[in-house]
Tab-separated table of C-alpha atoms (C1' of nucleotides) in Angstrom:
chain	number	residue	atom	x	y	z
G	684	MET	CA	106.951	124.433	120.403
G	685	SER	CA	109.543	124.452	117.672
G	686	LYS	CA	108.584	125.213	114.132
G	687	SER	CA	109.049	121.653	112.944
G	688	GLU	CA	106.720	120.331	115.635
G	689	ARG	CA	103.851	122.556	114.617
G	690	ILE	CA	100.682	120.954	113.372
G	691	THR	CA	100.102	121.583	109.688
G	692	ALA	CA	97.127	121.006	107.428
G	693	PRO	CA	96.759	117.427	106.186
G	694	ARG	CA	98.500	116.632	102.923
G	695	GLY	CA	96.577	117.709	99.877
G	696	MET	CA	94.140	119.767	101.951
G	697	PRO	CA	95.294	123.368	101.745
G	698	ASP	CA	93.604	126.339	103.370
G	699	ALA	CA	91.577	128.642	101.198
G	700	LEU	CA	93.049	131.935	102.397
G	701	PRO	CA	91.363	135.331	102.312
G	702	SER	CA	93.431	136.173	99.234
G	703	ASP	CA	92.002	133.103	97.477
G	704	MET	CA	88.412	133.921	98.286
G	705	THR	CA	87.773	136.630	95.682
G	706	LEU	CA	88.374	134.151	92.895
G	707	LEU	CA	86.555	131.308	94.634
G	708	ARG	CA	83.518	133.448	95.233
G	709	HIS	CA	83.624	134.672	91.662
G	710	LEU	CA	83.315	131.059	90.487
G	711	GLU	CA	80.553	130.255	92.927
G	712	THR	CA	78.417	133.301	92.277
G	713	THR	CA	78.837	132.910	88.529
G	714	ALA	CA	77.851	129.251	88.779
G	715	ARG	CA	74.713	130.075	90.747
G	716	ARG	CA	73.741	132.779	88.287
G	717	VAL	CA	74.414	130.726	85.140
G	718	PHE	CA	72.809	127.551	86.479
G	719	ALA	CA	69.718	129.546	87.383
G	720	LEU	CA	69.406	130.499	83.704
G	721	CYS	CA	68.638	126.825	83.074
G	722	ALA	CA	66.368	126.583	86.127
G	723	TYR	CA	68.739	124.506	88.252
G	724	GLU	CA	68.059	124.416	91.997
G	725	GLU	CA	70.684	123.973	94.674
G	726	ILE	CA	70.949	120.844	96.786
G	727	ARG	CA	73.408	120.186	99.592
G	728	PRO	CA	73.840	116.515	100.495
G	729	PRO	CA	76.011	115.480	103.472
G	730	LEU	CA	79.758	115.049	103.113
G	731	PHE	CA	79.549	111.498	104.424
G	732	GLU	CA	77.498	108.742	102.887
G	733	ASP	CA	76.986	105.064	103.507
G	734	THR	CA	80.025	103.447	101.911
G	735	ARG	CA	77.825	101.133	99.875
G	736	LEU	CA	76.460	104.100	97.932
G	737	PHE	CA	79.821	104.771	96.315
G	738	VAL	CA	80.692	101.116	95.847
G	739	ARG	CA	77.490	100.623	93.878
G	740	GLY	CA	77.490	103.961	92.128
G	741	ILE	CA	81.076	104.485	91.076
G	742	GLY	CA	81.908	100.814	90.702
G	743	GLU	CA	83.637	98.231	92.812
G	744	ALA	CA	86.611	97.798	90.501
G	745	THR	CA	87.504	101.476	90.184
G	746	ASP	CA	90.615	102.958	91.762
G	747	ILE	CA	88.514	105.448	93.684
G	748	VAL	CA	86.582	102.758	95.482
G	749	GLU	CA	89.481	100.353	95.806
G	750	LYS	CA	92.055	102.652	97.313
G	751	GLU	CA	91.136	106.330	97.373
G	752	MET	CA	88.224	106.628	99.761
G	753	TYR	CA	88.321	107.971	103.308
G	754	THR	CA	86.238	105.317	105.016
G	755	PHE	CA	85.352	105.128	108.716
G	756	ALA	CA	83.481	102.770	110.996
G	757	GLU	CA	80.369	104.422	112.403
G	758	GLY	CA	78.357	103.529	115.469
G	759	ASP	CA	78.157	100.346	117.507
G	760	ALA	CA	76.795	98.332	114.628
G	761	GLY	CA	80.025	99.021	112.777
G	762	ASP	CA	78.372	100.632	109.787
G	763	SER	CA	80.798	101.996	107.248
G	764	ILE	CA	80.646	105.605	106.146
G	765	THR	CA	82.798	107.396	103.595
G	766	LEU	CA	83.692	110.990	102.822
G	767	ARG	CA	82.244	111.546	99.377
G	768	PRO	CA	84.712	111.239	96.491
G	769	GLU	CA	82.103	112.759	94.163
G	770	ALA	CA	78.556	113.976	94.545
G	771	THR	CA	76.468	112.468	91.771
G	772	ALA	CA	75.686	109.350	93.772
G	773	SER	CA	74.691	111.535	96.738
G	774	VAL	CA	72.338	113.656	94.675
G	775	VAL	CA	70.719	110.585	93.184
G	776	ARG	CA	70.411	109.011	96.615
G	777	ALA	CA	68.697	112.140	97.928
G	778	VAL	CA	66.309	112.236	94.983
G	779	ILE	CA	65.337	108.622	95.618
G	780	GLU	CA	65.194	108.970	99.398
G	781	HIS	CA	62.846	111.953	99.256
G	782	GLU	CA	60.720	110.453	96.470
G	783	PHE	CA	61.357	113.491	94.291
G	784	LEU	CA	60.368	111.701	91.118
G	785	LYS	CA	56.900	111.091	92.498
G	786	GLN	CA	56.461	114.846	92.966
G	787	LYS	CA	57.494	115.583	89.410
G	788	GLY	CA	59.314	113.603	86.781
G	789	PHE	CA	62.213	115.908	86.026
G	790	TRP	CA	64.634	117.702	88.294
G	791	LYS	CA	67.606	119.952	87.725
G	792	LEU	CA	69.879	120.112	90.730
G	793	TYR	CA	73.266	121.668	91.367
G	794	TYR	CA	75.728	121.434	94.220
G	795	ILE	CA	78.887	123.205	95.309
G	796	GLY	CA	81.187	121.671	97.861
G	797	PRO	CA	84.247	119.662	98.822
G	798	MET	CA	85.057	116.115	97.690
G	799	PHE	CA	87.718	113.803	99.123
G	800	ARG	CA	90.043	111.334	97.447
G	801	LYS	CA	93.145	109.862	99.056
G	802	GLU	CA	95.487	110.336	96.097
G	803	ARG	CA	98.987	111.681	95.767
G	804	PRO	CA	98.564	115.420	95.109
G	805	GLN	CA	99.884	116.973	91.907
G	806	ALA	CA	99.206	120.058	89.802
G	807	GLY	CA	95.473	120.629	89.748
G	808	ARG	CA	94.701	117.685	91.981
G	809	LEU	CA	94.237	117.629	95.730
G	810	ARG	CA	92.854	115.322	98.383
G	811	GLN	CA	90.132	117.736	99.332
G	812	PHE	CA	88.848	119.696	96.383
G	813	ASP	CA	85.732	121.646	95.521
G	814	GLN	CA	83.455	120.609	92.739
G	815	ILE	CA	80.605	122.557	91.198
G	816	GLY	CA	78.190	120.171	89.578
G	817	CYS	CA	74.856	119.910	87.823
G	818	GLU	CA	72.577	116.901	87.558
G	819	ALA	CA	69.493	116.747	85.319
G	820	ILE	CA	67.454	113.824	86.550
G	821	GLY	CA	64.469	112.195	84.876
G	822	SER	CA	64.956	112.511	81.128
G	823	SER	CA	66.677	110.472	78.457
G	824	GLU	CA	66.175	113.053	75.750
G	825	PRO	CA	69.212	114.283	73.795
G	826	LEU	CA	68.016	117.854	74.348
G	827	VAL	CA	69.104	117.498	77.950
G	828	ASP	CA	72.558	116.201	76.984
G	829	ALA	CA	73.039	119.172	74.710
G	830	GLU	CA	71.796	121.667	77.269
G	831	SER	CA	74.085	120.218	79.897
G	832	ILE	CA	77.157	120.525	77.669
G	833	LEU	CA	76.175	124.042	76.633
G	834	LEU	CA	75.666	124.988	80.260
G	835	ALA	CA	79.125	123.797	81.215
G	836	ALA	CA	80.616	125.736	78.306
G	837	ARG	CA	78.604	128.803	79.262
G	838	PHE	CA	79.929	128.647	82.811
G	839	PHE	CA	83.531	128.831	81.605
G	840	ARG	CA	82.712	131.665	79.212
G	841	GLU	CA	81.053	133.617	81.985
G	842	ILE	CA	83.905	133.272	84.434
G	843	GLY	CA	86.165	134.662	81.752
G	844	LEU	CA	88.182	131.568	80.929
G	845	ALA	CA	89.085	131.414	77.249
G	846	GLY	CA	90.675	128.471	75.521
G	847	VAL	CA	88.386	125.734	76.817
G	848	THR	CA	87.855	122.861	74.407
G	849	VAL	CA	84.845	120.550	74.546
G	850	LYS	CA	85.342	116.873	73.831
G	851	VAL	CA	82.396	114.519	73.484
G	852	ASN	CA	81.904	110.858	72.793
G	853	SER	CA	79.282	108.196	73.199
G	854	ILE	CA	80.112	105.041	75.059
G	855	GLY	CA	76.725	103.505	74.291
G	856	CYS	CA	74.327	101.653	76.497
G	857	PRO	CA	75.374	98.551	78.474
G	858	THR	CA	74.251	96.309	75.615
G	859	CYS	CA	76.244	97.849	72.811
G	860	ARG	CA	79.099	98.560	75.133
G	861	SER	CA	79.564	94.930	76.089
G	862	ALA	CA	79.537	94.024	72.404
G	863	TYR	CA	82.166	96.680	71.823
G	864	ARG	CA	84.197	95.430	74.749
G	865	GLU	CA	84.530	92.056	73.052
G	866	ALA	CA	85.299	93.631	69.684
G	867	LEU	CA	87.984	95.779	71.261
G	868	ARG	CA	89.555	92.856	73.082
G	869	ALA	CA	89.571	90.856	69.876
G	870	ALA	CA	91.264	93.704	68.027
G	871	LEU	CA	93.846	94.385	70.730
G	872	ALA	CA	94.705	90.835	71.751
G	873	PRO	CA	97.181	90.217	68.900
G	874	ARG	CA	99.048	93.433	69.774
G	875	MET	CA	99.334	92.904	73.514
G	876	GLY	CA	103.099	92.835	73.245
G	877	GLU	CA	103.196	96.445	72.057
G	878	LEU	CA	101.258	97.757	75.057
G	879	CYS	CA	102.686	99.190	78.261
G	880	PRO	CA	102.395	97.138	81.465
G	881	ASP	CA	99.547	99.326	82.676
G	882	CYS	CA	97.593	98.676	79.509
G	883	ARG	CA	98.181	94.947	79.666
G	884	ASN	CA	96.598	95.151	83.078
G	885	ARG	CA	93.762	97.274	81.683
G	886	PHE	CA	92.987	94.665	79.070
G	887	ASP	CA	91.156	92.571	81.649
G	888	ARG	CA	90.293	95.245	84.123
G	889	ASN	CA	88.878	97.975	81.898
G	890	VAL	CA	89.814	97.575	78.288
G	891	PHE	CA	88.361	100.960	77.310
G	892	ARG	CA	91.042	102.707	79.333
G	893	ILE	CA	93.636	101.541	76.828
G	894	LEU	CA	92.070	104.024	74.435
G	895	ASP	CA	93.200	107.054	76.430
G	896	CYS	CA	96.636	105.829	77.501
G	897	LYS	CA	99.374	108.443	77.123
G	898	VAL	CA	102.179	106.072	76.164
G	899	PRO	CA	102.978	106.667	72.452
G	900	ALA	CA	103.108	102.971	71.586
G	901	CYS	CA	99.719	102.414	73.154
G	902	LYS	CA	98.336	105.461	71.380
G	903	ALA	CA	99.378	103.969	68.063
G	904	VAL	CA	97.655	100.700	68.882
G	905	ALA	CA	94.558	102.506	70.127
G	906	LEU	CA	94.392	104.560	66.944
G	907	ALA	CA	94.182	101.410	64.872
G	908	ALA	CA	91.469	99.896	67.082
G	909	PRO	CA	87.858	100.062	65.946
G	910	PRO	CA	86.071	103.096	67.449
G	911	MET	CA	83.028	102.820	69.693
G	912	ARG	CA	81.120	104.896	67.195
G	913	GLU	CA	80.986	101.913	64.817
G	914	HIS	CA	79.517	99.678	67.480
G	915	LEU	CA	76.676	101.837	68.758
G	916	ASP	CA	73.271	100.278	68.357
G	917	PRO	CA	70.758	102.277	66.286
G	918	ASP	CA	69.154	103.984	69.295
G	919	CYS	CA	72.442	105.017	70.850
G	920	LYS	CA	73.747	106.156	67.495
G	921	ALA	CA	70.656	108.265	66.807
G	922	HIS	CA	70.844	109.748	70.293
G	923	PHE	CA	74.458	110.739	69.863
G	924	GLU	CA	73.879	112.235	66.426
G	925	THR	CA	71.005	114.306	67.746
G	926	VAL	CA	73.167	115.618	70.563
G	927	LEU	CA	75.895	116.586	68.096
G	928	ALA	CA	73.379	118.239	65.796
G	929	LEU	CA	71.881	120.259	68.654
G	930	LEU	CA	75.318	121.428	69.739
G	931	SER	CA	76.229	122.384	66.221
G	932	GLN	CA	72.965	124.289	65.743
G	933	SER	CA	73.693	126.168	68.950
G	934	GLY	CA	77.025	127.280	67.601
G	935	GLN	CA	78.987	125.192	70.042
G	936	THR	CA	82.200	123.787	68.624
G	937	VAL	CA	82.973	120.344	69.928
G	938	ALA	CA	85.556	117.700	69.134
G	939	VAL	CA	84.263	114.173	68.861
G	940	ASP	CA	86.914	112.101	70.571
G	941	ASP	CA	86.710	108.359	70.020
G	942	HIS	CA	89.194	107.841	72.777
G	943	LEU	CA	87.316	109.748	75.457
G	944	VAL	CA	86.213	107.285	78.126
G	945	ARG	CA	85.225	108.061	81.661
G	946	GLY	CA	86.214	106.424	84.869
G	947	PHE	CA	82.952	105.774	86.624
G	948	ASP	CA	80.856	102.689	85.941
G	949	TYR	CA	77.590	104.572	85.849
G	950	TYR	CA	78.152	106.470	82.616
G	951	THR	CA	76.103	105.558	79.545
G	952	ARG	CA	75.850	107.059	76.070
G	953	THR	CA	77.049	110.668	76.016
G	954	VAL	CA	80.266	111.463	77.856
G	955	PHE	CA	82.079	114.783	77.695
G	956	GLU	CA	85.040	116.616	79.036
G	957	LEU	CA	86.108	120.249	78.963
G	958	SER	CA	89.824	120.837	79.111
G	959	HIS	CA	92.303	123.692	79.007
G	960	SER	CA	95.636	123.578	77.240
G	961	ALA	CA	97.429	125.815	79.759
G	962	LEU	CA	97.115	123.100	82.356
G	963	GLY	CA	99.641	120.325	82.828
G	964	ALA	CA	99.081	116.632	82.540
G	965	ARG	CA	95.761	116.960	84.332
G	966	ASP	CA	94.060	119.266	81.877
G	967	ALA	CA	90.357	118.585	82.468
G	968	VAL	CA	88.395	121.393	84.085
G	969	CYS	CA	85.065	119.629	83.791
G	970	GLY	CA	83.850	116.115	83.195
G	971	GLY	CA	80.422	114.674	82.790
G	972	GLY	CA	78.021	112.520	80.921
G	973	ARG	CA	74.787	110.602	80.891
G	974	TYR	CA	74.000	107.973	83.495
G	975	ASP	CA	70.719	106.364	82.621
G	976	ASN	CA	70.863	103.383	84.964
G	977	LEU	CA	72.117	104.856	88.224
G	978	VAL	CA	68.746	105.840	89.676
G	979	ALA	CA	67.366	102.352	89.117
G	980	GLU	CA	70.545	100.736	90.424
G	981	LEU	CA	70.225	102.697	93.641
G	982	GLY	CA	66.641	101.579	94.123
G	983	GLY	CA	64.691	104.285	92.329
G	984	PRO	CA	62.505	104.180	89.224
G	985	ALA	CA	63.929	104.068	85.722
G	986	ALA	CA	65.118	107.609	85.079
G	987	GLY	CA	67.613	108.945	82.587
G	988	CYS	CA	70.106	111.533	83.841
G	989	VAL	CA	72.887	113.791	82.617
G	990	GLY	CA	75.342	115.697	84.720
G	991	PHE	CA	78.761	117.214	84.969
G	992	ALA	CA	81.218	118.376	87.593
G	993	VAL	CA	83.546	121.358	87.340
G	994	GLY	CA	86.854	121.035	89.122
G	995	VAL	CA	87.416	124.281	90.999
G	996	VAL	CA	91.152	123.701	91.505
G	997	PRO	CA	92.093	123.177	87.839
G	998	THR	CA	89.714	125.967	86.805
G	999	ILE	CA	91.465	128.437	89.075
G	1000	LEU	CA	94.848	127.235	87.826
G	1001	ALA	CA	93.743	127.821	84.245
G	1002	LEU	CA	92.461	131.299	85.111
G	1003	GLN	CA	95.741	132.144	86.798
G	1004	LYS	CA	97.761	131.033	83.792
G	1005	GLY	CA	95.727	133.316	81.563
G	1006	GLN	CA	94.860	136.917	82.263
G	1007	GLY	CA	91.537	136.185	83.895
G	1008	ALA	CA	92.822	136.027	87.429
G	1009	ALA	CA	93.563	139.718	87.885
G	1010	ARG	CA	90.812	140.409	90.363
G	1011	PRO	CA	91.812	142.954	92.988
G	1012	ALA	CA	90.593	142.071	96.446
G	1013	ALA	CA	87.704	144.207	97.595
G	1014	PRO	CA	88.569	146.389	100.608
G	1015	ALA	CA	87.370	144.967	103.888
G	1016	ALA	CA	86.116	148.324	105.159
G	1017	ASP	CA	84.700	151.566	103.787
G	1018	LEU	CA	85.704	153.817	106.627
G	1019	TYR	CA	88.609	153.913	109.050
G	1020	LEU	CA	88.259	155.738	112.338
G	1021	ALA	CA	91.556	157.012	113.720
G	1022	ALA	CA	91.949	158.167	117.294
G	1023	PHE	CA	94.092	161.272	117.725
G	1024	SER	CA	94.732	160.503	121.363
G	1025	ASP	CA	94.114	157.677	123.757
G	1026	ASP	CA	91.473	159.463	125.785
G	1027	VAL	CA	89.000	159.361	122.907
G	1028	ARG	CA	89.280	155.642	122.088
G	1029	ALA	CA	86.017	154.827	123.818
G	1030	GLU	CA	84.272	157.586	121.846
G	1031	VAL	CA	85.765	156.241	118.621
G	1032	PHE	CA	84.548	152.786	119.562
G	1033	ARG	CA	81.035	154.133	120.166
G	1034	LEU	CA	80.962	155.950	116.835
G	1035	ALA	CA	82.194	152.823	115.038
G	1036	GLU	CA	79.374	150.779	116.539
G	1037	ARG	CA	76.842	153.465	115.672
G	1038	LEU	CA	77.961	153.596	112.038
G	1039	ARG	CA	78.010	149.800	111.743
G	1040	GLY	CA	74.416	149.906	112.906
G	1041	GLU	CA	73.772	152.215	109.978
G	1042	GLY	CA	75.311	149.724	107.555
G	1043	VAL	CA	78.796	151.181	107.179
G	1044	ARG	CA	81.780	148.826	107.175
G	1045	VAL	CA	84.038	150.393	109.792
G	1046	GLU	CA	87.479	149.500	111.076
G	1047	MET	CA	89.520	151.208	113.797
G	1048	ASP	CA	92.689	150.734	115.800
G	1049	TYR	CA	92.612	148.708	118.986
G	1050	GLU	CA	96.302	148.762	119.885
G	1051	ARG	CA	96.835	152.398	120.927
G	1052	ARG	CA	99.040	153.014	117.965
G	1053	SER	CA	100.142	156.403	116.756
G	1054	LEU	CA	97.926	158.485	114.506
G	1055	LYS	CA	100.363	157.957	111.696
G	1056	ALA	CA	100.267	154.200	112.142
G	1057	GLN	CA	96.492	154.328	112.090
G	1058	MET	CA	96.458	156.289	108.852
G	1059	ARG	CA	98.853	153.798	107.355
G	1060	SER	CA	96.449	151.043	108.327
G	1061	ALA	CA	93.566	152.907	106.732
G	1062	ASN	CA	95.553	153.136	103.537
G	1063	LYS	CA	96.604	149.486	103.562
G	1064	LEU	CA	93.089	148.383	104.252
G	1065	GLY	CA	91.952	150.210	101.144
G	1066	ALA	CA	89.290	152.128	103.060
G	1067	ARG	CA	87.844	154.855	100.891
G	1068	TYR	CA	87.347	157.210	103.805
G	1069	ALA	CA	88.929	158.037	107.120
G	1070	ILE	CA	87.990	160.228	110.048
G	1071	VAL	CA	90.506	161.458	112.614
G	1072	ILE	CA	88.809	161.893	115.933
G	1073	GLY	CA	90.229	163.992	118.752
G	1074	PRO	CA	88.921	166.024	121.671
G	1075	ASP	CA	87.876	168.817	119.282
G	1076	GLU	CA	85.551	166.539	117.332
G	1077	ILE	CA	84.100	165.007	120.457
G	1078	ALA	CA	83.434	168.450	121.946
G	1079	GLY	CA	82.107	170.028	118.735
G	1080	GLY	CA	80.109	167.019	117.476
G	1081	GLU	CA	81.472	167.573	113.977
G	1082	PHE	CA	83.743	165.222	112.072
G	1083	LYS	CA	85.992	165.694	109.076
G	1084	LEU	CA	85.308	162.893	106.596
G	1085	LYS	CA	88.413	162.493	104.488
G	1086	GLU	CA	88.339	160.806	101.104
G	1087	MET	CA	91.598	158.887	100.972
G	1088	ALA	CA	92.140	159.033	97.225
G	1089	THR	CA	91.808	162.813	96.943
G	1090	GLY	CA	92.542	164.039	100.441
G	1091	VAL	CA	89.382	166.127	100.297
G	1092	GLU	CA	87.630	166.588	103.636
G	1093	GLN	CA	84.056	167.507	104.448
G	1094	ARG	CA	82.673	168.482	107.852
G	1095	LEU	CA	79.706	166.419	109.009
G	1096	LYS	CA	77.583	165.737	112.064
G	1097	ALA	CA	77.638	162.105	113.199
G	1098	GLU	CA	74.214	161.399	111.746
G	1099	ALA	CA	75.297	162.674	108.322
G	1100	ILE	CA	78.282	160.332	107.943
G	1101	ALA	CA	76.486	157.171	106.830
G	1102	PRO	CA	74.338	159.002	104.230
G	1103	ALA	CA	77.450	160.733	102.867
G	1104	LEU	CA	79.163	157.366	102.363
G	1105	ARG	CA	76.190	156.026	100.503
G	1106	ALA	CA	76.077	159.018	98.170
G	1107	PRO	CA	77.715	158.570	94.763
G	1108	THR	CA	81.451	159.122	94.715
G	1109	THR	CA	82.476	162.668	93.968
W	240	G	C1'	101.171	103.274	96.055
W	241	U	C1'	105.670	104.303	92.262
W	242	G	C1'	109.420	107.673	90.163
W	243	G	C1'	112.006	112.676	89.396
W	244	G	C1'	113.038	117.639	91.532
W	245	A	C1'	113.217	121.027	95.727
W	246	G	C1'	113.460	122.542	101.082
W	247	U	C1'	117.857	129.171	103.704
W	248	A	C1'	113.663	135.406	107.315
W	249	G	C1'	106.311	136.166	106.578
W	250	C	C1'	107.256	136.143	100.721
W	251	U	C1'	110.907	135.881	96.380
W	252	C	C1'	115.838	134.504	96.382
W	253	A	C1'	121.713	135.080	97.343
W	254	A	C1'	125.924	132.834	100.026
W	255	C	C1'	132.554	130.651	94.997
W	256	U	C1'	135.700	124.003	94.440
W	257	G	C1'	133.014	122.824	102.175
W	258	G	C1'	136.065	128.231	105.180
W	259	C	C1'	134.850	134.884	109.216
W	260	U	C1'	129.117	136.782	113.055
W	261	A	C1'	124.177	133.246	106.783
W	262	G	C1'	122.859	138.356	103.246
W	263	A	C1'	119.467	141.266	99.765
W	264	G	C1'	114.738	142.945	97.872
W	265	C	C1'	109.704	143.039	99.249
W	266	A	C1'	106.628	142.943	103.604
W	267	C	C1'	106.305	144.387	108.834
W	268	C	C1'	107.525	148.087	113.022
W	269	A	C1'	109.435	152.941	114.128
W	270	G	C1'	111.615	157.790	113.129
W	271	A	C1'	112.456	162.022	109.747
W	272	U	C1'	106.848	164.898	109.991
W	273	U	C1'	103.728	166.761	118.217
W	274	G	C1'	96.029	166.682	114.029
W	275	U	C1'	96.578	162.802	108.941
W	276	G	C1'	98.095	157.693	104.754
W	277	G	C1'	100.582	156.760	99.854
W	278	C	C1'	106.382	158.859	97.583
W	279	U	C1'	111.419	159.392	99.570
W	280	C	C1'	115.282	158.751	103.240
W	281	U	C1'	117.101	156.518	107.939
W	282	G	C1'	116.936	152.797	111.546
W	283	G	C1'	114.870	148.263	113.607
W	284	U	C1'	112.340	143.331	114.484
W	285	G	C1'	112.662	138.791	112.207
W	286	G	C1'	116.899	132.416	110.879
W	287	C	C1'	118.190	125.656	115.511
W	288	U	C1'	119.568	126.962	106.898
W	289	G	C1'	112.688	121.286	107.489
W	290	C	C1'	114.189	117.416	111.173
W	291	G	C1'	117.735	113.441	112.898
W	292	G	C1'	122.289	111.162	112.251
W	293	G	C1'	127.187	110.696	109.666
W	294	U	C1'	131.968	112.447	107.217
W	295	U	C1'	135.436	116.651	108.325
W	296	C	C1'	139.911	120.877	111.813
W	297	A	C1'	135.389	123.127	109.716
W	298	A	C1'	128.755	121.562	106.820
W	299	G	C1'	123.445	125.929	104.480
W	300	C	C1'	126.755	123.232	100.903
W	301	C	C1'	129.037	116.298	100.977
W	302	C	C1'	126.656	111.192	102.601
W	303	C	C1'	122.424	108.327	104.882
W	304	G	C1'	117.631	108.412	106.897
W	305	U	C1'	113.112	110.982	107.653
W	306	C	C1'	109.309	114.686	106.931
W	307	U	C1'	107.145	118.311	103.854
W	308	C	C1'	106.349	120.632	99.259
W	309	U	C1'	106.363	119.969	94.046
W	310	C	C1'	106.044	117.602	89.088
W	311	A	C1'	104.825	113.161	86.697
W	312	C	C1'	102.715	107.943	86.707
W	313	C	C1'	98.255	105.060	88.247
W	314	C	C1'	93.553	107.302	88.427
W	315	C	C1'	90.736	111.488	88.021
W	316	A	C1'	87.285	117.308	88.642
RNA sequence: GUGGGAGUAGCUCAACUGGCUAGAGCACCAGAUUGUGGCUCUGGUGGCUGCGGGUUCAAGCCCCGUCUCUCACCCCA
């Protein structure tokens, strides 16, 4: 088969290679540790869901639902299932399905896993991408909003990413938002001519999106528009102010951004985004907010919720652009066994198995290569120790354990090798 | 889906206004060193120049198509 005929990974779905895994695992283990500090528990919903879940959750008129979902017919009945484009709806579905809120009224759940959106890939955006997310389900209290934002910020601190800015806004409840929608339309209507074609389309489709358009002319118009903040009803306003006060008291710097709106229909009140300036046009590393009506909309009881999702791809990009990415790969083995001659390979193999049974990470040569080639492999592998095994060692039952960094050797019986490796480095 | 840029060895890149057998560094393999890796030196493997067509005496280079990657738009983590 010629090179051009070879099968390659689907567009926008790259392999995570061994060299990528140190960083990926760093993010995942840090997330698990930090989320545990706030008593979050892990949940792992399926990658596919009934298509209707996303249509109802994310919103029928969103781009994701309209054109970015991987949807398949399932079974004889022709049911429609979809690879999840995000996980909040899945988590909520699971909570409802398993009657969690009847067991206790408040849950903190986190997930780590791949999402799928059929978009054109660009910097920081892929078709399959990992998200790390938290959902606090069953409370409408501003304390939970604040904790959620602080938790997201803490995650980025702990992974060693500096330069993250936190933007927050309140988009109100459905009642004050629909009032604001009309006010915004009224304010923008006379200036339609100044807007870009996309924004003229947004006017009917989702007028709030005009607020975060990147076209300079639209920005100018948006700046003059009345902010949401002035249209919040008293409850929403009080909620937002409490959240801001809690953040401030916790020493968390945030920027209130009147023009921060989020794409999904389910968001209410607090919305937030964490972004990094080293990134390109797609600079968000985390997005989230409150969604007080989703549980009820999906058939559960009334239950307020707050959550966020960290984008693993942009986070890694941001780390790589700073200094935080310098994480040397851990060696894959502690000890390399080199065979001096071919007639002892079987003995080497036996010793390797014995030591693995004693918990030592052992690698050896399987290709009958020269001693020198084997030592080169040991070095490349980063193994801390090596043992050269020949007829003398087999006959005498004593092995010379060589520390690669120093060249120092010590003579040991087979049973003493594993304990010696576990001893503190000399 | 729309627009810009780019595709040469495993990787990073050369190859003059179109002109000899497409080169280098790194990596890989081996030797210098017959019981020991790194450093050094020497040698070697590795290319349908993404793919298909066209122009030309001659194409890695020009033209068309196509695919892939990439950046941006829409949207979004």
